[in-house]
Short mmCIF file of C-alpha atoms in Angstrom, two decimals:
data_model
loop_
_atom_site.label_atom_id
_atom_site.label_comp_id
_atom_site.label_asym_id
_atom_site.label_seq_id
_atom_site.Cartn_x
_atom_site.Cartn_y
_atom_site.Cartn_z
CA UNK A 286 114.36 108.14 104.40
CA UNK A 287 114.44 105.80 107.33
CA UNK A 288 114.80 101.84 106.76
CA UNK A 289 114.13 98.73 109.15
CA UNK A 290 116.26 95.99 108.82
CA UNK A 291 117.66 95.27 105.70
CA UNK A 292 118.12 91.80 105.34
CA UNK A 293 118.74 90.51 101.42
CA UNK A 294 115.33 90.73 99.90
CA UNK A 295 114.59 89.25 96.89
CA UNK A 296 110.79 89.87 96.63
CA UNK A 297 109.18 92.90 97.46
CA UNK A 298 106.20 95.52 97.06
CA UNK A 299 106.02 99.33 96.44
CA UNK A 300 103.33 100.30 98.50
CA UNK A 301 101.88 103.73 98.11
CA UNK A 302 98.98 105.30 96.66
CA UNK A 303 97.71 106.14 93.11
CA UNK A 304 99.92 109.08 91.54
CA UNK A 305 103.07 109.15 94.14
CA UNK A 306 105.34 108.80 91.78
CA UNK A 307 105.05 104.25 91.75
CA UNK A 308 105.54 104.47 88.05
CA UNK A 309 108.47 106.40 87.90
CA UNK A 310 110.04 104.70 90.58
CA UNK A 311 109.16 101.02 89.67
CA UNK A 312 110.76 102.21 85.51
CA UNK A 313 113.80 103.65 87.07
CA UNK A 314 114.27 99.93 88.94
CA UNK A 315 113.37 98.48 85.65
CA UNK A 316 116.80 99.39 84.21
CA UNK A 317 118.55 97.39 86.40
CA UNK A 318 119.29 93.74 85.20
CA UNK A 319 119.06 92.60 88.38
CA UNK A 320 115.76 93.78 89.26
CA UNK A 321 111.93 92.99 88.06
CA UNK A 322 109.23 94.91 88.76
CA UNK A 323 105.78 93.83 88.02
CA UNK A 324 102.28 96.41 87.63
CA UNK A 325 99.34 96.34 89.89
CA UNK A 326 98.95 92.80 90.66
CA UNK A 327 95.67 93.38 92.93
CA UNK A 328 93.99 96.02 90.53
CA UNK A 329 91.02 94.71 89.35
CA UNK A 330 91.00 96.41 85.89
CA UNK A 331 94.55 95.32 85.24
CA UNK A 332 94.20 93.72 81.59
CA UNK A 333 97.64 91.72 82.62
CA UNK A 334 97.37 87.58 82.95
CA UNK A 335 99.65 87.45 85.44
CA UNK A 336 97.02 89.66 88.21
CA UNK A 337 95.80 87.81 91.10
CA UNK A 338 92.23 87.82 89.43
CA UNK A 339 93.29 87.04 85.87
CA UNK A 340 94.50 83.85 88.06
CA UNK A 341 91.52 83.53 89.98
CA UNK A 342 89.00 83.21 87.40
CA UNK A 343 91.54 80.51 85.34
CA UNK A 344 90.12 77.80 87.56
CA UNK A 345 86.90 76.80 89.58
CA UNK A 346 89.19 76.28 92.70
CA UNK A 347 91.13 79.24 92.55
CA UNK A 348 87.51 81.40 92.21
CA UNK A 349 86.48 78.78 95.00
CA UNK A 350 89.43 79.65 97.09
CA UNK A 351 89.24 83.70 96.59
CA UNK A 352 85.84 83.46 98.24
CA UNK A 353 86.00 81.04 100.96
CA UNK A 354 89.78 81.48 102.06
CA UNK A 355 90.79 84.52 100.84
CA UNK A 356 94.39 83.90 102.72
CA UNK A 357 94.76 80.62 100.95
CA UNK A 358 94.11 81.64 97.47
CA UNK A 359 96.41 85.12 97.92
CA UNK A 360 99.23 82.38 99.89
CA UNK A 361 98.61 80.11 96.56
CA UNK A 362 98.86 83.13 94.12
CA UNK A 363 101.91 84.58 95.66
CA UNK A 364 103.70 80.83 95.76
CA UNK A 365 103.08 80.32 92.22
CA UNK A 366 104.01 83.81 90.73
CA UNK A 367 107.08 84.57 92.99
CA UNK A 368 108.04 80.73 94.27
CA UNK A 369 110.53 80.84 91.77
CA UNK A 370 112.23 84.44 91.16
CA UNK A 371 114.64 84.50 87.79
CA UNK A 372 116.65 87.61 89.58
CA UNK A 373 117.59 88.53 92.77
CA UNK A 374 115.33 91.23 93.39
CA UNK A 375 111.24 90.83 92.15
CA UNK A 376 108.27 92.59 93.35
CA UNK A 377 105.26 94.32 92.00
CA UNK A 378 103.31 97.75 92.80
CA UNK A 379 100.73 98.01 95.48
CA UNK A 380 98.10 100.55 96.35
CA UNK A 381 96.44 101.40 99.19
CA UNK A 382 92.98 100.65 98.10
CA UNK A 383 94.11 97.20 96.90
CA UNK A 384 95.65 96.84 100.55
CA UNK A 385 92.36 98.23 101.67
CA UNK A 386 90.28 95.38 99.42
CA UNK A 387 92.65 92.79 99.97
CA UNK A 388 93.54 92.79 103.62
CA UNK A 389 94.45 88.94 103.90
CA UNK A 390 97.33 90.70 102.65
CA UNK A 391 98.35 91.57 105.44
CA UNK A 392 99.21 88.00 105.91
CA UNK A 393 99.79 86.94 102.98
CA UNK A 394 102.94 89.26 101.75
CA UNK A 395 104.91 88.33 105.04
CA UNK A 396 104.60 84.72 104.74
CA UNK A 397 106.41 84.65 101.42
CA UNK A 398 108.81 87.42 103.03
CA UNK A 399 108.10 90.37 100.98
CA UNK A 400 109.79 93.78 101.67
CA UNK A 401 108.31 96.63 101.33
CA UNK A 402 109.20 100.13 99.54
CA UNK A 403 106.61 102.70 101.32
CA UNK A 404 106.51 105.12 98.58
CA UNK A 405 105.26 108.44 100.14
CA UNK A 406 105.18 111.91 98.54
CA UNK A 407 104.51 114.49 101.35
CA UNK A 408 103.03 116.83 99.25
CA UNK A 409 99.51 115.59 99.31
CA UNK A 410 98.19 118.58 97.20
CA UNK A 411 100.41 117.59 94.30
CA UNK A 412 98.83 114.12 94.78
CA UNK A 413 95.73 115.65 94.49
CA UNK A 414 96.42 117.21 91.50
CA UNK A 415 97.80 115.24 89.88
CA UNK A 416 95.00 112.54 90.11
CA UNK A 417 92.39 114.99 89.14
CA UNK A 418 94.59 116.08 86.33
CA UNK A 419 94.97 112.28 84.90
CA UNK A 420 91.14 111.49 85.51
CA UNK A 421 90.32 114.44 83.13
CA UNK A 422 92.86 113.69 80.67
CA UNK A 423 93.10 110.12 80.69
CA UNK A 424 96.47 110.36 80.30
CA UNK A 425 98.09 108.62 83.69
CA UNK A 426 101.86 108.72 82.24
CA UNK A 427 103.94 109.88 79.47
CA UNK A 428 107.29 109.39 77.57
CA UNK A 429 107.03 112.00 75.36
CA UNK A 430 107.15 115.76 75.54
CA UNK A 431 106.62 117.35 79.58
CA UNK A 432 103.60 119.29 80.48
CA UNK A 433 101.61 117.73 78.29
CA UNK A 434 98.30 117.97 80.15
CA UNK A 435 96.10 121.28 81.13
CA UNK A 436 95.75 122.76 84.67
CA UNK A 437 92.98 121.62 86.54
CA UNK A 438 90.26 123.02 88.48
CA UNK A 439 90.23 121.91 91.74
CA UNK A 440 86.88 121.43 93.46
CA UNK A 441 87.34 123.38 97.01
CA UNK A 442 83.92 122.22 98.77
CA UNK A 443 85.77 119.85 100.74
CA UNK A 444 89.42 120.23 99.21
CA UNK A 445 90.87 120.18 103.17
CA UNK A 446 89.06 117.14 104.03
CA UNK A 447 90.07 115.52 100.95
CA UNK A 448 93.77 116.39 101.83
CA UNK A 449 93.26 115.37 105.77
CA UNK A 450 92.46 111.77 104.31
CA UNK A 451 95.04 112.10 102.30
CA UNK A 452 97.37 112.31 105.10
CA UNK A 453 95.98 109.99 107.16
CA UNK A 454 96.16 106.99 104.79
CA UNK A 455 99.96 108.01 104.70
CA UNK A 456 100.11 108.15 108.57
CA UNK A 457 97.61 104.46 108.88
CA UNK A 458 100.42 102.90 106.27
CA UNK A 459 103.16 103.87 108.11
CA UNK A 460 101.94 102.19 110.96
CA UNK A 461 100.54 99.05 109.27
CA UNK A 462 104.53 98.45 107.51
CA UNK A 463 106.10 99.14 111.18
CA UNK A 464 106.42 95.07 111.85
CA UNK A 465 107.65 93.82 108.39
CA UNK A 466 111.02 95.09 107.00
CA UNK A 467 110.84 98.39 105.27
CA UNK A 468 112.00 101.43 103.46
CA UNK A 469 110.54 104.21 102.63
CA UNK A 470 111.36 106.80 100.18
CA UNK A 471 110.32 110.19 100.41
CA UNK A 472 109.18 110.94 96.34
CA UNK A 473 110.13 114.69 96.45
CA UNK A 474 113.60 114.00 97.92
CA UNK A 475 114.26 110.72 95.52
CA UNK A 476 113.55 113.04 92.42
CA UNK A 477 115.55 116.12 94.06
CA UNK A 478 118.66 113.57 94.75
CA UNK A 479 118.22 109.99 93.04
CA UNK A 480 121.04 108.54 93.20
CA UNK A 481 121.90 108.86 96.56
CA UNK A 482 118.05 107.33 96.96
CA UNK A 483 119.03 104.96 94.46
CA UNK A 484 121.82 103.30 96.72
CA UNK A 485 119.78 103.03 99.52
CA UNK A 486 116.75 101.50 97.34
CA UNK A 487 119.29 98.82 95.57
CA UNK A 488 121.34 98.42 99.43
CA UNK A 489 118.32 97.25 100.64
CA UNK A 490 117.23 94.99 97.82
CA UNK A 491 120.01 93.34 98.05
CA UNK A 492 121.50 93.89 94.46
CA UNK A 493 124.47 95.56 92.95
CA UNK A 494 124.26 99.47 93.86
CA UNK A 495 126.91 100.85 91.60
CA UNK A 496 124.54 100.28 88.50
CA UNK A 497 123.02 103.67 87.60
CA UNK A 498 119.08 103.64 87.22
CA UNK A 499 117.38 105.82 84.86
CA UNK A 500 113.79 106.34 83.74
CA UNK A 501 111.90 107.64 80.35
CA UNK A 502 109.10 108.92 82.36
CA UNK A 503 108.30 112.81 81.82
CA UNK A 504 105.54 114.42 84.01
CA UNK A 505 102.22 115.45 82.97
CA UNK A 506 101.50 118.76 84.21
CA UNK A 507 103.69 122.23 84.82
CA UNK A 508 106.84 122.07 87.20
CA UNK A 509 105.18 124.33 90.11
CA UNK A 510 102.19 123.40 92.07
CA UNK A 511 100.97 126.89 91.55
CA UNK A 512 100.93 126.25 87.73
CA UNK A 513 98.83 123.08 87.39
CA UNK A 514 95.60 124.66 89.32
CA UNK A 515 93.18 126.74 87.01
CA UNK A 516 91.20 128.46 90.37
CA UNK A 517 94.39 129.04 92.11
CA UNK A 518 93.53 132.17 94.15
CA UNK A 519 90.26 130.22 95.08
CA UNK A 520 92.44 127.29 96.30
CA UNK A 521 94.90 129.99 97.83
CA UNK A 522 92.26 131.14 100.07
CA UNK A 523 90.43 127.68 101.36
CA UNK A 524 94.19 126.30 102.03
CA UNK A 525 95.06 129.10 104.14
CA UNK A 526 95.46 129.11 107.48
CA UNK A 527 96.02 125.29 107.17
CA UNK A 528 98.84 123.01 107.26
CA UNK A 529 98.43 122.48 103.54
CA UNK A 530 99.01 126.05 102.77
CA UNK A 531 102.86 125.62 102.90
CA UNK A 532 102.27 123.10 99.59
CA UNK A 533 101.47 126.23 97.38
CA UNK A 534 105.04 127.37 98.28
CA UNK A 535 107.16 124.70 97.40
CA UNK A 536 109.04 123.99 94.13
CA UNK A 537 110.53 121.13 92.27
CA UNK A 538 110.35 119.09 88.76
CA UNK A 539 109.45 116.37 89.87
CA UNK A 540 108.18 113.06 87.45
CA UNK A 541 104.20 113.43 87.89
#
């Protein structure tokens, strides 16, 4: 885990891509009073009010403003939702491909002084997985019972290239949050030690650290990587030789 400075910050994002662990992280925040945490404001199938296009489309000059001056309307959207925090520490979840769609971003989240938690989990084959996994199920989280959803088959055509990208987007991210203040948290070592991630998280929000965080969240699929893929041998053999051979080898219970 390495951290920028960490000035009090009282609004922030979780920036990271879809099934890294965001949802586990942003309930285990939840249960601390000092801390709100809202969902996907930029997701465009978000059923929520409070998303920047549920806001958008409430008014001609806010649909006006998206189109013309896409800085202006995010600047307006992110002055109206977060002008006027109720606790010390508020933010909302961020992916990558809403970065990607909404770069004015870029602008946008520093102006009204956002932090930002770079969620990353390093083992981009779970991520795979684990996405496949919840596209075939439909089932994205759970609070009941673990293990809940079937291994997957995992197409191998272009499995390496898929996991390059993968890796990449981390890499372009860590770049792009290099100017703005920052943490990032390394998923498989926040689930393998929370609480010392938790201090560090709360530390750099700026809110009481001795409050103990806890989530409801159970994963989806089998503890080991080698248990949630149906074709394993076939994945076995396209991953080896490559730098994503050493992800078939590592264990953990991890959340997703």
């Amino acid at each position: 885990m390495a951290s920028t400075s960490q000035a009090a910050a009282t609004r922030f994002i979780i920036l990271t891509t879809q099934r890294s662990g965001s949802n586990w992280l942003a309930d285990r925040l939840r249960s601390h009073p000092q801390v709100e945490v809202d969902g996907e404001l930029f997701r465009r199938s978000q059923g929520s009010a409070d998303t920047y296009y549920s806001w958008q489309h409430r008014s001609t000059v806010g649909s006006v403003l998206s189109t013309a001056l896409p800085a202006v309307s995010k600047n307006r959207y992110l002055a109206v939702r977060f002008g006027n925090p109720a606790l010390p520490a508020t933010g909302f979840r961020l992916m990558y491909d809403q970065l990607r769609r909404n770069p004015s971003l870029l602008v946008s989240l520093p102006h009204h002084d956002f932090s930002v938690l770079h969620l990353v989990r390093e083992n981009v084959l779970d991520t795979h997985v684990s996405a496949l996994a919840a596209n075939a199920s439909g089932k994205f989280i759970s609070r009941g019972r673990r293990g809940t959803a079937e291994p997957v088959v995992v197409p191998t055509s272009d499995l390496v290239e898929q996991l390059e990208r993968r890796m990449r987007l981390i890499r372009r991210h860590r770049r792009l949050v290099e100017q703005v203040s920052h943490l990032e948290v390394i998923y498989e070592e926040a689930v393998a030690d929370p609480s010392d991630h938790d201090h560090c998280i709360l530390s750099f929000l700026g809110v009481d650290t001795s409050i103990p965080l806890s989530s409801g969240l159970k994963r989806l699929l089998p503890p080991q990587t080698s248990d949630r893929i149906a074709n394993l041998s076939e994945v076995t053999n396209v991953l080896a030789n490559t730098a994503f051979a050493k992800f078939l080898k590592r264990h953990g219970d991890f959340a997703q």
